Short mmCIF file of C-alpha atoms and ligand atoms in Angstrom, two decimals:
data_model
loop_
_atom_site.label_atom_id
_atom_site.label_comp_id
_atom_site.label_asym_id
_atom_site.label_seq_id
_atom_site.Cartn_x
_atom_site.Cartn_y
_atom_site.Cartn_z
CA MET A 1 -4.19 -4.47 -83.47
CA GLU A 2 -1.52 -6.17 -81.33
CA HIS A 3 -2.31 -9.75 -80.26
CA TYR A 4 -0.86 -11.32 -77.12
CA ASP A 5 -0.78 -14.88 -75.81
CA LEU A 6 -1.56 -13.39 -72.40
CA PHE A 7 -2.89 -10.01 -71.37
CA VAL A 8 -2.81 -9.26 -67.63
CA ILE A 9 -4.93 -6.51 -66.09
CA GLY A 10 -3.21 -5.17 -62.98
CA ALA A 11 0.50 -5.16 -62.09
CA GLY A 12 0.20 -5.99 -58.39
CA PRO A 13 2.03 -9.01 -56.87
CA GLY A 14 -0.49 -11.27 -58.62
CA GLY A 15 -0.36 -9.67 -62.05
CA TYR A 16 3.29 -8.77 -62.47
CA VAL A 17 4.54 -12.11 -61.15
CA ALA A 18 2.12 -13.97 -63.47
CA ALA A 19 3.30 -11.85 -66.42
CA ILE A 20 6.96 -12.63 -65.75
CA ARG A 21 6.26 -16.35 -65.31
CA ALA A 22 4.31 -16.33 -68.61
CA ALA A 23 7.15 -14.58 -70.42
CA LYS A 24 9.60 -17.15 -69.04
CA LEU A 25 7.34 -19.90 -70.41
CA GLY A 26 7.52 -18.29 -73.86
CA MET A 27 4.18 -16.44 -73.95
CA LYS A 28 4.00 -13.05 -75.66
CA THR A 29 2.76 -11.10 -72.65
CA ALA A 30 1.46 -7.64 -71.82
CA VAL A 31 0.25 -6.11 -68.57
CA ALA A 32 -1.87 -2.99 -68.04
CA GLU A 33 -1.56 -0.89 -64.89
CA ARG A 34 -3.60 2.21 -64.11
CA GLY A 35 -1.62 3.16 -61.03
CA GLN A 36 1.88 2.11 -60.07
CA VAL A 37 3.49 -1.26 -60.72
CA GLY A 38 3.65 -3.38 -57.57
CA GLY A 39 -0.05 -2.73 -56.81
CA THR A 40 -1.46 -2.43 -53.32
CA CYS A 41 1.30 -4.56 -51.80
CA LEU A 42 4.17 -2.36 -52.86
CA ASN A 43 2.53 1.06 -52.91
CA ARG A 44 -0.23 1.04 -50.27
CA GLY A 45 0.08 -2.23 -48.36
CA CYS A 46 2.70 -4.74 -47.27
CA ILE A 47 5.85 -2.73 -47.95
CA PRO A 48 4.89 0.78 -46.72
CA THR A 49 3.34 -0.65 -43.53
CA LYS A 50 6.45 -2.71 -42.84
CA VAL A 51 8.62 0.37 -43.38
CA LEU A 52 6.53 2.27 -40.79
CA LEU A 53 6.64 -0.72 -38.44
CA HIS A 54 10.41 -0.95 -38.80
CA ALA A 55 10.89 2.75 -38.03
CA ALA A 56 8.57 2.42 -35.04
CA GLN A 57 10.54 -0.60 -33.78
CA VAL A 58 13.86 1.27 -34.13
CA TYR A 59 12.38 4.17 -32.14
CA ARG A 60 11.13 1.84 -29.41
CA ASP A 61 14.47 -0.01 -29.29
CA VAL A 62 16.49 3.18 -28.94
CA LYS A 63 14.11 4.54 -26.31
CA GLU A 64 14.51 1.35 -24.30
CA CYS A 65 18.23 0.84 -24.98
CA ALA A 66 19.29 1.49 -21.38
CA ARG A 67 18.26 -2.06 -20.50
CA PHE A 68 21.14 -3.24 -22.71
CA GLY A 69 23.58 -0.84 -21.05
CA VAL A 70 23.48 1.52 -24.00
CA THR A 71 22.62 5.19 -23.61
CA ALA A 72 21.14 7.60 -26.10
CA ALA A 73 21.06 11.22 -25.04
CA ALA A 74 18.14 12.48 -27.09
CA VAL A 75 15.70 10.15 -28.77
CA GLY A 76 13.15 11.60 -31.12
CA TYR A 77 11.44 11.16 -34.42
CA ASP A 78 10.33 13.21 -37.35
CA MET A 79 7.24 11.73 -38.96
CA LYS A 80 7.88 13.58 -42.22
CA SER A 81 11.32 11.91 -42.49
CA VAL A 82 9.83 8.52 -41.61
CA TYR A 83 7.37 8.93 -44.50
CA GLU A 84 10.21 10.05 -46.81
CA TYR A 85 12.13 6.88 -45.90
CA LYS A 86 8.96 4.89 -46.69
CA GLU A 87 8.62 6.59 -50.07
CA GLU A 88 12.29 5.98 -50.89
CA SER A 89 12.00 2.24 -50.11
CA VAL A 90 8.81 1.90 -52.15
CA LYS A 91 10.31 3.81 -55.10
CA GLN A 92 13.39 1.58 -55.16
CA LEU A 93 11.34 -1.62 -55.14
CA ARG A 94 8.91 -0.24 -57.75
CA GLU A 95 11.81 0.53 -60.07
CA GLY A 96 12.96 -3.08 -59.58
CA VAL A 97 9.55 -4.44 -60.67
CA ARG A 98 9.38 -2.12 -63.68
CA SER A 99 12.83 -3.15 -64.82
CA LEU A 100 12.10 -6.87 -64.30
CA LEU A 101 9.03 -6.58 -66.56
CA GLU A 102 11.17 -4.89 -69.19
CA GLN A 103 14.03 -7.39 -68.92
CA ASN A 104 11.58 -10.26 -69.37
CA GLY A 105 10.09 -8.68 -72.50
CA VAL A 106 6.68 -7.97 -70.94
CA THR A 107 4.94 -4.98 -72.57
CA LEU A 108 3.63 -2.53 -69.97
CA TYR A 109 0.59 -0.43 -70.85
CA ARG A 110 -0.06 2.55 -68.59
CA GLY A 111 -3.79 3.14 -68.17
CA SER A 112 -7.12 1.71 -67.15
CA ALA A 113 -7.91 -1.55 -68.96
CA CYS A 114 -11.37 -2.81 -69.81
CA LEU A 115 -12.25 -6.29 -71.03
CA HIS A 116 -14.61 -6.45 -74.02
CA LYS A 117 -16.18 -9.41 -75.83
CA ASP A 118 -13.89 -12.03 -77.43
CA ARG A 119 -10.96 -11.07 -75.21
CA ARG A 120 -10.52 -7.63 -76.74
CA ILE A 121 -8.96 -5.20 -74.30
CA SER A 122 -9.02 -1.42 -74.42
CA ILE A 123 -6.59 0.63 -72.37
CA ALA A 124 -7.49 4.25 -71.66
CA GLY A 125 -4.30 6.18 -70.99
CA GLU A 126 -3.93 9.24 -68.79
CA GLU A 127 -3.68 11.59 -71.78
CA GLY A 128 -7.09 10.47 -73.05
CA GLU A 129 -5.69 8.12 -75.72
CA THR A 130 -7.09 4.57 -76.07
CA VAL A 131 -5.13 1.54 -77.23
CA CYS A 132 -6.82 -1.75 -78.15
CA CYS A 133 -5.43 -5.25 -78.38
CA THR A 134 -6.58 -8.87 -78.30
CA ALA A 135 -5.32 -11.88 -76.38
CA SER A 136 -5.63 -15.67 -76.37
CA HIS A 137 -5.74 -15.55 -72.58
CA VAL A 138 -6.70 -12.73 -70.23
CA LEU A 139 -5.77 -12.70 -66.55
CA LEU A 140 -7.74 -10.38 -64.28
CA ALA A 141 -5.50 -9.28 -61.41
CA ALA A 142 -7.02 -5.89 -60.62
CA GLY A 143 -6.88 -6.42 -56.85
CA SER A 144 -8.89 -4.62 -54.21
CA ALA A 145 -9.48 -1.30 -52.45
CA PRO A 146 -10.40 -0.45 -48.84
CA ALA A 147 -13.98 -1.45 -48.06
CA LYS A 148 -16.29 1.34 -46.91
CA ILE A 149 -18.80 1.21 -44.08
CA ARG A 150 -22.22 2.78 -44.23
CA ILE A 151 -22.62 4.54 -40.91
CA PRO A 152 -23.42 8.19 -40.27
CA GLY A 153 -20.22 10.24 -40.30
CA ALA A 154 -18.18 7.78 -42.38
CA GLY A 155 -17.66 10.55 -44.94
CA LEU A 156 -15.99 13.00 -42.52
CA ALA A 157 -12.53 14.20 -43.59
CA GLU A 158 -11.07 12.82 -40.33
CA VAL A 159 -12.29 9.32 -41.19
CA VAL A 160 -9.51 7.70 -43.21
CA SER A 161 -8.56 4.48 -44.98
CA SER A 162 -5.23 2.65 -44.93
CA ASP A 163 -4.46 4.37 -48.27
CA ASP A 164 -4.93 7.80 -46.66
CA LEU A 165 -2.89 6.89 -43.59
CA LEU A 166 0.01 5.75 -45.75
CA ARG A 167 -0.11 8.75 -48.08
CA GLU A 168 0.92 11.32 -45.47
CA PRO A 169 1.52 11.47 -41.72
CA PRO A 170 -1.80 11.89 -39.93
CA GLU A 171 -2.38 14.80 -37.58
CA GLY A 172 -3.25 14.34 -33.94
CA THR A 173 -2.43 11.89 -31.19
CA ARG A 174 -5.62 9.82 -30.83
CA LEU A 175 -6.73 7.16 -33.28
CA VAL A 176 -9.79 4.94 -33.24
CA ILE A 177 -9.39 1.92 -35.51
CA ILE A 178 -12.57 0.25 -36.71
CA GLY A 179 -11.59 -3.36 -37.46
CA GLY A 180 -9.26 -5.54 -35.40
CA GLY A 181 -7.89 -7.56 -38.31
CA VAL A 182 -4.28 -7.62 -39.53
CA ILE A 183 -4.30 -4.10 -40.98
CA GLY A 184 -5.90 -2.65 -37.83
CA VAL A 185 -3.46 -4.21 -35.36
CA GLU A 186 -0.42 -3.33 -37.49
CA PHE A 187 -1.39 0.35 -37.66
CA ALA A 188 -2.14 0.27 -33.92
CA THR A 189 1.41 -1.03 -33.31
CA VAL A 190 2.94 1.75 -35.45
CA PHE A 191 1.16 4.71 -33.90
CA ALA A 192 1.18 3.41 -30.32
CA SER A 193 4.99 3.32 -30.58
CA TYR A 194 4.95 7.10 -31.05
CA GLY A 195 2.77 7.59 -28.02
CA TRP A 196 -0.62 7.87 -29.74
CA GLU A 197 -3.71 6.88 -27.79
CA ILE A 198 -5.22 3.99 -29.74
CA SER A 199 -8.54 2.17 -29.49
CA ILE A 200 -9.47 -0.80 -31.66
CA VAL A 201 -13.13 -1.65 -32.17
CA GLU A 202 -13.80 -5.19 -33.40
CA ALA A 203 -17.24 -6.65 -34.07
CA GLU A 204 -16.14 -10.27 -33.47
CA ALA A 205 -15.33 -11.76 -30.08
CA GLN A 206 -11.57 -11.58 -30.62
CA LEU A 207 -8.92 -9.54 -32.42
CA LEU A 208 -7.58 -11.26 -35.56
CA PRO A 209 -10.82 -13.29 -35.80
CA ALA A 210 -9.35 -15.73 -38.31
CA MET A 211 -6.45 -16.73 -36.06
CA ASP A 212 -5.81 -19.16 -33.22
CA ARG A 213 -7.66 -18.04 -30.06
CA GLU A 214 -4.59 -18.27 -27.82
CA ILE A 215 -2.70 -15.91 -30.15
CA SER A 216 -5.58 -13.43 -30.11
CA GLN A 217 -5.84 -13.47 -26.33
CA ASN A 218 -2.10 -12.93 -25.93
CA LEU A 219 -2.13 -10.13 -28.47
CA LYS A 220 -4.95 -8.32 -26.69
CA MET A 221 -2.91 -8.39 -23.45
CA ILE A 222 0.29 -7.24 -25.14
CA LEU A 223 -1.50 -4.38 -26.90
CA LYS A 224 -3.06 -3.37 -23.59
CA LYS A 225 0.39 -3.10 -22.01
CA ARG A 226 1.32 -0.71 -24.82
CA GLY A 227 -1.70 1.43 -24.05
CA ILE A 228 -3.89 0.12 -26.87
CA THR A 229 -7.46 -0.55 -25.76
CA SER A 230 -9.37 -3.23 -27.66
CA TYR A 231 -13.16 -3.30 -27.69
CA THR A 232 -14.25 -6.71 -28.97
CA ASP A 233 -17.90 -7.69 -29.54
CA SER A 234 -18.35 -4.02 -30.32
CA SER A 235 -19.41 -1.94 -33.28
CA VAL A 236 -19.27 1.74 -34.13
CA GLU A 237 -22.77 3.02 -34.84
CA GLU A 238 -22.01 6.62 -35.71
CA ILE A 239 -19.14 9.09 -36.03
CA SER A 240 -19.69 12.77 -35.43
CA LYS A 241 -17.48 15.81 -35.12
CA ASP A 242 -17.40 18.34 -32.31
CA GLU A 243 -17.05 21.53 -34.32
CA GLU A 244 -15.59 23.45 -31.37
CA SER A 245 -12.80 21.06 -30.42
CA GLY A 246 -12.50 19.52 -33.88
CA GLU A 247 -12.42 16.02 -32.39
CA CYS A 248 -14.36 13.02 -33.65
CA ILE A 249 -16.76 11.15 -31.43
CA CYS A 250 -17.27 7.47 -32.21
CA ARG A 251 -20.45 6.18 -30.70
CA LEU A 252 -20.23 2.44 -30.19
CA THR A 253 -22.18 -0.41 -28.78
CA SER A 254 -19.75 -2.45 -26.76
CA LYS A 255 -21.01 -5.75 -25.37
CA GLY A 256 -24.52 -4.30 -25.41
CA LYS A 257 -23.62 -0.97 -23.77
CA ALA A 258 -23.34 2.49 -25.39
CA LEU A 259 -19.89 4.10 -25.25
CA ASP A 260 -18.24 7.21 -26.76
CA LEU A 261 -14.62 7.27 -27.92
CA TYR A 262 -12.88 10.54 -28.78
CA ALA A 263 -10.28 10.73 -31.54
CA ASP A 264 -8.41 12.99 -33.94
CA ARG A 265 -8.55 10.39 -36.71
CA VAL A 266 -10.70 7.30 -37.30
CA LEU A 267 -9.25 4.51 -39.43
CA ILE A 268 -11.68 2.23 -41.24
CA ALA A 269 -9.98 -1.16 -41.58
CA VAL A 270 -12.91 -3.50 -42.10
CA GLY A 271 -11.65 -5.41 -45.13
CA ARG A 272 -11.15 -4.86 -48.84
CA SER A 273 -13.47 -4.97 -51.84
CA ALA A 274 -12.46 -6.33 -55.26
CA CYS A 275 -11.92 -3.65 -57.95
CA LEU A 276 -14.64 -4.66 -60.40
CA THR A 277 -15.88 -1.23 -61.49
CA GLY A 278 -15.00 -0.53 -65.12
CA LEU A 279 -13.06 -3.77 -65.44
CA THR A 280 -15.43 -5.30 -67.97
CA ASP A 281 -17.58 -3.78 -70.69
CA GLU A 282 -21.34 -3.54 -70.07
CA ASP A 283 -22.13 -6.50 -72.36
CA VAL A 284 -19.50 -8.74 -70.74
CA GLU A 285 -21.00 -10.66 -67.85
CA ILE A 286 -18.65 -12.42 -65.51
CA ALA A 287 -19.87 -14.63 -62.66
CA ALA A 288 -19.24 -13.11 -59.24
CA ASP A 289 -20.27 -14.00 -55.72
CA ARG A 290 -20.47 -11.43 -52.93
CA GLY A 291 -18.37 -9.01 -54.93
CA ARG A 292 -15.57 -11.42 -55.86
CA ILE A 293 -15.00 -13.15 -59.22
CA VAL A 294 -15.80 -16.85 -59.15
CA VAL A 295 -13.07 -19.16 -60.48
CA ASP A 296 -12.52 -22.91 -60.77
CA ASP A 297 -9.46 -24.84 -59.59
CA HIS A 298 -7.53 -23.56 -62.63
CA PHE A 299 -8.48 -19.91 -61.91
CA LYS A 300 -10.80 -19.93 -64.96
CA THR A 301 -13.72 -17.53 -64.73
CA SER A 302 -17.13 -18.05 -66.35
CA LEU A 303 -15.72 -16.45 -69.54
CA ASP A 304 -13.81 -18.50 -72.06
CA GLY A 305 -10.04 -17.90 -71.84
CA VAL A 306 -10.42 -15.41 -68.97
CA TYR A 307 -8.77 -16.13 -65.62
CA ALA A 308 -8.74 -14.28 -62.29
CA ILE A 309 -6.42 -14.33 -59.27
CA GLY A 310 -5.45 -12.52 -56.08
CA ASP A 311 -7.63 -10.15 -54.08
CA MET A 312 -10.36 -10.30 -56.76
CA ILE A 313 -11.31 -13.90 -56.02
CA PRO A 314 -12.70 -15.54 -52.87
CA GLY A 315 -10.21 -16.52 -50.17
CA MET A 316 -7.45 -14.84 -48.22
CA GLN A 317 -6.14 -11.53 -49.50
CA LEU A 318 -2.38 -11.88 -49.29
CA ALA A 319 0.41 -10.81 -51.61
CA HIS A 320 2.27 -14.13 -51.66
CA LEU A 321 -1.00 -15.97 -52.32
CA ALA A 322 -1.78 -13.66 -55.26
CA SER A 323 1.71 -14.34 -56.68
CA ALA A 324 1.40 -18.11 -56.22
CA GLN A 325 -2.05 -18.09 -57.86
CA GLY A 326 -0.63 -16.04 -60.76
CA ILE A 327 2.14 -18.58 -61.31
CA ALA A 328 -0.27 -21.53 -61.04
CA ALA A 329 -2.82 -19.94 -63.43
CA VAL A 330 -0.15 -19.32 -66.08
CA GLU A 331 1.30 -22.83 -65.69
CA ASP A 332 -2.22 -24.28 -66.12
CA MET A 333 -2.73 -22.17 -69.27
CA CYS A 334 0.53 -23.53 -70.70
CA GLY A 335 -0.21 -27.10 -69.64
CA VAL A 336 2.98 -27.42 -67.60
CA PRO A 337 2.99 -29.02 -64.12
CA ARG A 338 2.39 -26.59 -61.29
CA SER A 339 5.52 -25.49 -59.49
CA VAL A 340 3.69 -24.10 -56.47
CA ASP A 341 0.99 -25.31 -54.05
CA VAL A 342 -1.67 -22.62 -53.70
CA ASN A 343 -3.41 -24.35 -50.80
CA LEU A 344 -0.87 -24.11 -47.99
CA VAL A 345 -0.82 -20.41 -47.16
CA PRO A 346 1.42 -18.94 -44.46
CA SER A 347 -0.17 -15.93 -42.85
CA CYS A 348 1.77 -13.31 -40.90
CA VAL A 349 1.06 -10.33 -38.69
CA TYR A 350 3.89 -7.87 -38.09
CA THR A 351 3.05 -6.86 -34.54
CA ASP A 352 5.62 -7.01 -31.72
CA PRO A 353 6.05 -9.91 -31.14
CA GLU A 354 5.30 -11.13 -34.63
CA ILE A 355 2.61 -13.68 -35.37
CA ALA A 356 2.81 -16.35 -38.06
CA CYS A 357 0.62 -19.36 -38.79
CA VAL A 358 0.52 -22.11 -41.37
CA GLY A 359 -1.59 -25.23 -41.75
CA LEU A 360 -4.17 -26.30 -39.19
CA THR A 361 -4.73 -25.03 -35.67
CA GLU A 362 -5.42 -27.59 -32.93
CA GLU A 363 -9.12 -26.71 -33.10
CA GLU A 364 -9.29 -27.03 -36.90
CA ALA A 365 -7.44 -30.35 -36.85
CA LYS A 366 -9.84 -31.73 -34.23
CA LYS A 367 -12.85 -30.42 -36.15
CA SER A 368 -11.58 -32.29 -39.22
CA GLY A 369 -11.88 -35.51 -37.22
CA ARG A 370 -8.17 -36.04 -36.55
CA GLU A 371 -6.63 -36.98 -33.24
CA VAL A 372 -3.81 -34.59 -32.49
CA MET A 373 -0.61 -34.36 -30.49
CA CYS A 374 0.51 -30.80 -29.71
CA GLY A 375 3.82 -29.36 -28.60
CA LYS A 376 4.42 -25.90 -27.21
CA PHE A 377 7.51 -24.00 -26.17
CA VAL A 378 7.38 -20.70 -24.33
CA MET A 379 10.08 -18.35 -25.60
CA SER A 380 11.18 -17.17 -22.13
CA ALA A 381 13.34 -20.32 -22.01
CA ASN A 382 15.03 -19.58 -25.35
CA GLY A 383 18.52 -18.06 -25.00
CA LYS A 384 18.32 -15.68 -27.97
CA SER A 385 14.92 -14.44 -26.86
CA LEU A 386 16.20 -13.83 -23.36
CA LEU A 387 19.35 -11.99 -24.38
CA THR A 388 17.48 -9.73 -26.78
CA LYS A 389 14.74 -9.26 -24.17
CA GLN A 390 12.11 -10.59 -26.57
CA GLU A 391 11.07 -13.47 -24.38
CA ARG A 392 7.33 -12.98 -24.83
CA GLY A 393 5.48 -15.52 -26.91
CA PHE A 394 5.50 -19.16 -27.90
CA ILE A 395 5.75 -21.70 -30.68
CA LYS A 396 2.97 -24.23 -30.97
CA LEU A 397 3.07 -27.26 -33.29
CA VAL A 398 0.17 -29.55 -34.16
CA PHE A 399 0.88 -33.14 -35.21
CA GLU A 400 -1.48 -35.89 -36.31
CA LYS A 401 -1.40 -38.40 -33.44
CA ASP A 402 -1.20 -41.65 -35.44
CA THR A 403 1.22 -40.68 -38.19
CA GLU A 404 3.05 -37.97 -36.21
CA ILE A 405 2.95 -35.82 -39.35
CA LEU A 406 3.08 -32.05 -38.80
CA LEU A 407 -0.30 -30.48 -39.59
CA GLY A 408 0.11 -26.90 -38.45
CA ALA A 409 2.19 -24.31 -36.65
CA GLN A 410 1.27 -21.16 -34.76
CA LEU A 411 4.05 -18.82 -33.72
CA MET A 412 3.96 -15.67 -31.67
CA CYS A 413 7.51 -14.53 -31.06
CA ALA A 414 10.40 -12.54 -32.49
CA ARG A 415 11.18 -13.48 -36.12
CA ALA A 416 8.03 -15.62 -36.34
CA THR A 417 7.41 -14.32 -39.87
CA ASP A 418 10.80 -15.65 -41.00
CA MET A 419 10.63 -18.93 -39.06
CA ILE A 420 7.26 -19.88 -40.50
CA GLY A 421 9.01 -20.76 -43.78
CA GLU A 422 10.73 -23.79 -42.25
CA LEU A 423 7.44 -25.08 -40.90
CA ALA A 424 5.58 -24.48 -44.17
CA LEU A 425 8.31 -26.49 -45.91
CA ALA A 426 7.86 -29.31 -43.39
CA ILE A 427 4.06 -29.41 -43.78
CA GLU A 428 4.23 -29.17 -47.57
CA ASN A 429 6.55 -32.17 -47.66
CA GLY A 430 4.63 -34.26 -45.14
CA LEU A 431 7.47 -34.26 -42.59
CA ASP A 432 6.80 -35.94 -39.27
CA TYR A 433 7.96 -35.53 -35.68
CA ALA A 434 11.16 -37.54 -36.21
CA ALA A 435 12.16 -35.53 -39.29
CA LEU A 436 11.52 -32.27 -37.49
CA VAL A 437 13.64 -33.05 -34.43
CA LYS A 438 16.42 -34.83 -36.36
CA VAL A 439 17.85 -31.65 -37.85
CA MET A 440 20.42 -29.82 -35.72
CA ARG A 441 19.45 -26.18 -35.27
CA ALA A 442 22.14 -23.55 -34.61
CA HIS A 443 22.58 -22.02 -31.18
CA PRO A 444 21.74 -19.39 -30.11
CA THR A 445 18.86 -18.74 -32.46
CA PHE A 446 15.16 -18.09 -32.09
CA TYR A 447 14.42 -21.03 -34.33
CA GLU A 448 16.11 -23.63 -32.13
CA ALA A 449 12.88 -23.30 -30.17
CA VAL A 450 11.22 -25.27 -32.98
CA THR A 451 13.10 -28.38 -31.79
CA GLU A 452 11.88 -27.80 -28.24
CA ALA A 453 8.30 -27.15 -29.35
CA ALA A 454 8.28 -30.39 -31.34
CA GLU A 455 9.92 -32.43 -28.56
CA SER A 456 7.47 -31.11 -25.99
CA ALA A 457 4.70 -32.91 -27.89
CA LYS A 458 6.18 -36.11 -26.42
CA GLY A 459 7.43 -34.62 -23.16
CA GLU A 460 11.02 -34.84 -24.45
CA ALA A 461 12.02 -31.18 -24.60
CA ILE A 462 15.39 -30.63 -22.92
CA HIS A 463 14.70 -27.06 -21.80
CA ILE A 464 11.28 -27.66 -20.32
CA ALA A 465 11.22 -28.85 -16.75
CA PRO A 466 9.52 -32.26 -16.40
CA PRO A 467 6.28 -32.32 -14.43
CA ARG A 468 6.93 -32.58 -10.67
CA LYS A 469 6.75 -36.13 -9.34
CA ARG A 470 4.20 -36.67 -6.61
CA ARG A 471 5.68 -37.75 -3.29
C1 LIG B 1 -2.28 -1.81 -45.35
C2 LIG B 1 -2.10 -3.18 -45.99
C3 LIG B 1 -1.10 -4.01 -45.54
C4 LIG B 1 -0.93 -5.27 -46.12
N1 LIG B 1 0.09 -6.08 -45.67
C5 LIG B 1 0.27 -7.29 -46.21
C6 LIG B 1 1.33 -8.13 -45.80
O1 LIG B 1 2.11 -7.78 -44.92
N2 LIG B 1 1.48 -9.34 -46.41
C7 LIG B 1 0.63 -9.75 -47.38
O2 LIG B 1 0.81 -10.86 -47.90
N3 LIG B 1 -0.38 -8.98 -47.80
C8 LIG B 1 -0.58 -7.76 -47.26
N4 LIG B 1 -1.59 -6.96 -47.71
C9 LIG B 1 -2.49 -7.47 -48.77
C10 LIG B 1 -1.81 -7.38 -50.14
O3 LIG B 1 -1.39 -6.06 -50.37
C11 LIG B 1 -2.78 -7.82 -51.22
O4 LIG B 1 -3.31 -9.08 -50.87
C12 LIG B 1 -2.08 -7.93 -52.56
O5 LIG B 1 -1.55 -6.69 -52.95
C13 LIG B 1 -3.07 -8.42 -53.63
O6 LIG B 1 -2.41 -8.52 -54.84
P1 LIG B 1 -3.20 -8.40 -56.23
O7 LIG B 1 -2.16 -8.52 -57.27
O8 LIG B 1 -4.34 -9.33 -56.23
O9 LIG B 1 -3.84 -6.94 -56.24
P2 LIG B 1 -3.25 -5.49 -56.02
O10 LIG B 1 -1.97 -5.53 -55.29
O11 LIG B 1 -4.36 -4.68 -55.46
O12 LIG B 1 -2.90 -5.01 -57.49
C14 LIG B 1 -3.88 -4.76 -58.44
C15 LIG B 1 -3.40 -3.73 -59.41
O13 LIG B 1 -4.34 -3.63 -60.47
C16 LIG B 1 -4.46 -2.28 -60.86
N5 LIG B 1 -5.74 -2.13 -61.53
C17 LIG B 1 -6.99 -2.25 -61.01
N6 LIG B 1 -7.93 -2.12 -61.96
C18 LIG B 1 -7.27 -1.89 -63.11
C19 LIG B 1 -7.69 -1.66 -64.45
N7 LIG B 1 -8.97 -1.65 -64.78
N8 LIG B 1 -6.73 -1.44 -65.38
C20 LIG B 1 -5.41 -1.44 -65.05
N9 LIG B 1 -4.96 -1.65 -63.80
C21 LIG B 1 -5.88 -1.89 -62.85
C22 LIG B 1 -4.35 -1.52 -59.54
O14 LIG B 1 -3.95 -0.18 -59.78
C23 LIG B 1 -3.31 -2.33 -58.80
O15 LIG B 1 -2.01 -1.81 -59.03
C24 LIG B 1 -1.77 -5.69 -47.17
C25 LIG B 1 -2.77 -4.83 -47.63
C26 LIG B 1 -2.94 -3.59 -47.06
C27 LIG B 1 -4.01 -2.67 -47.58
#
């Protein structure tokens, strides 16, 4: 029986990155994958959604190109081709991951892995064969799957998950999305671009409940302009199908009132559940809380030598977080200093305009007992935003008042998801106001607005008019 220093279950962004890091640190490493390498992120998540968002953006841009003096005679789209382009991009990246595992000497087992006592692992292959091996360390990185809701009608064929929606182009022109989180608003952005009638139903008081309130309010307005109706403080009680017309009827309670929404498809986007079924043998008990595996600061589970990371454990479910946790877990196993901080997590939403946040919001900073100093720059005064006609949005920075150290950043503007990196770097390294404004930022760029946002915290921004003096 083959023995490994590390056996990883799941080759998503958590598992495959951890496996490569382990191999680089000299561990004899194997990874088991029952689906495709790259996991949810590459095959059913981050990448395919961003491909669809990109195609939708190109379509919108071309449709609206007359405002730049450019004409396009006939603008159209072919959803089948858009999905083919998605598949091509995913395939190319998947091949890259597979080849990286190989080049780093990581053994890849194809099949469903199960953890037995004493870190024995069995892998059931697709052909019915079973391979067994043992490991000094086991890393559980089996990820998550779309969460289901228990309401009448949830099992109808027209009621789909994000997996279904990414597998093939959906039929129809009306979509009700249950769940106004990141996945819900990104799909809304895609299909609204092609003229679909979209409604989002969110149980909480705001869309993107985990984000800054100002961002949520702005997003709701922007979505409305695109024809997307958001029902917050609302929940779908029942879905039924009109057999004659074939349409779905979503019965909801919205702010205490009953309401019916009609749709061709209903997307359930209410979160994701950890993939625990079949992961461990019946006599292997692993501590879990509310369906997620409990770990300590070193990602150790309740079982000796067994670690868990990514979507399986409590916390945010993000690809880059899963990867960072994988790296940190492996470094802890090897006793080498951590190369990555798993606590400062940038979080991005790929709507138009994009949204990106890192560190504390003003509210969170105040709640933590700090006095704050905030700066904000509205993008309509940024040259690059104006010339590309993407002047909606803002950059908001939160500093600690006494030390002037940057605590957090909330961006809602073009390229926010790229710009957030600079601000994460600043927070991670404890940079303060002076350090942030000292650096010369190129012109014209979106990110020169960071200087203005910072300076506005002290009323020093050049491109913000000073308050009018009283006569
Ligand atoms: C529609 C959508 C869009 C998203 N967009 C973003 C985004 O833009 N940015 C972002 O950061 N995050 C995004 N996410 C979240 C991101 O995809 C996940 O947080 C990330 O993939 C989690 O990584 P993971 O390695 O923990 O698990 P996963 O990526 O789920 O990988 C786990 C792997 O383990 C395999 N597996 C499970 N059980 C077994 C077993 N018993 N044996 C063998 N293999 C097994 C699975 O097949 C899977 O390949 C998105 C998710 C969705 C659904």
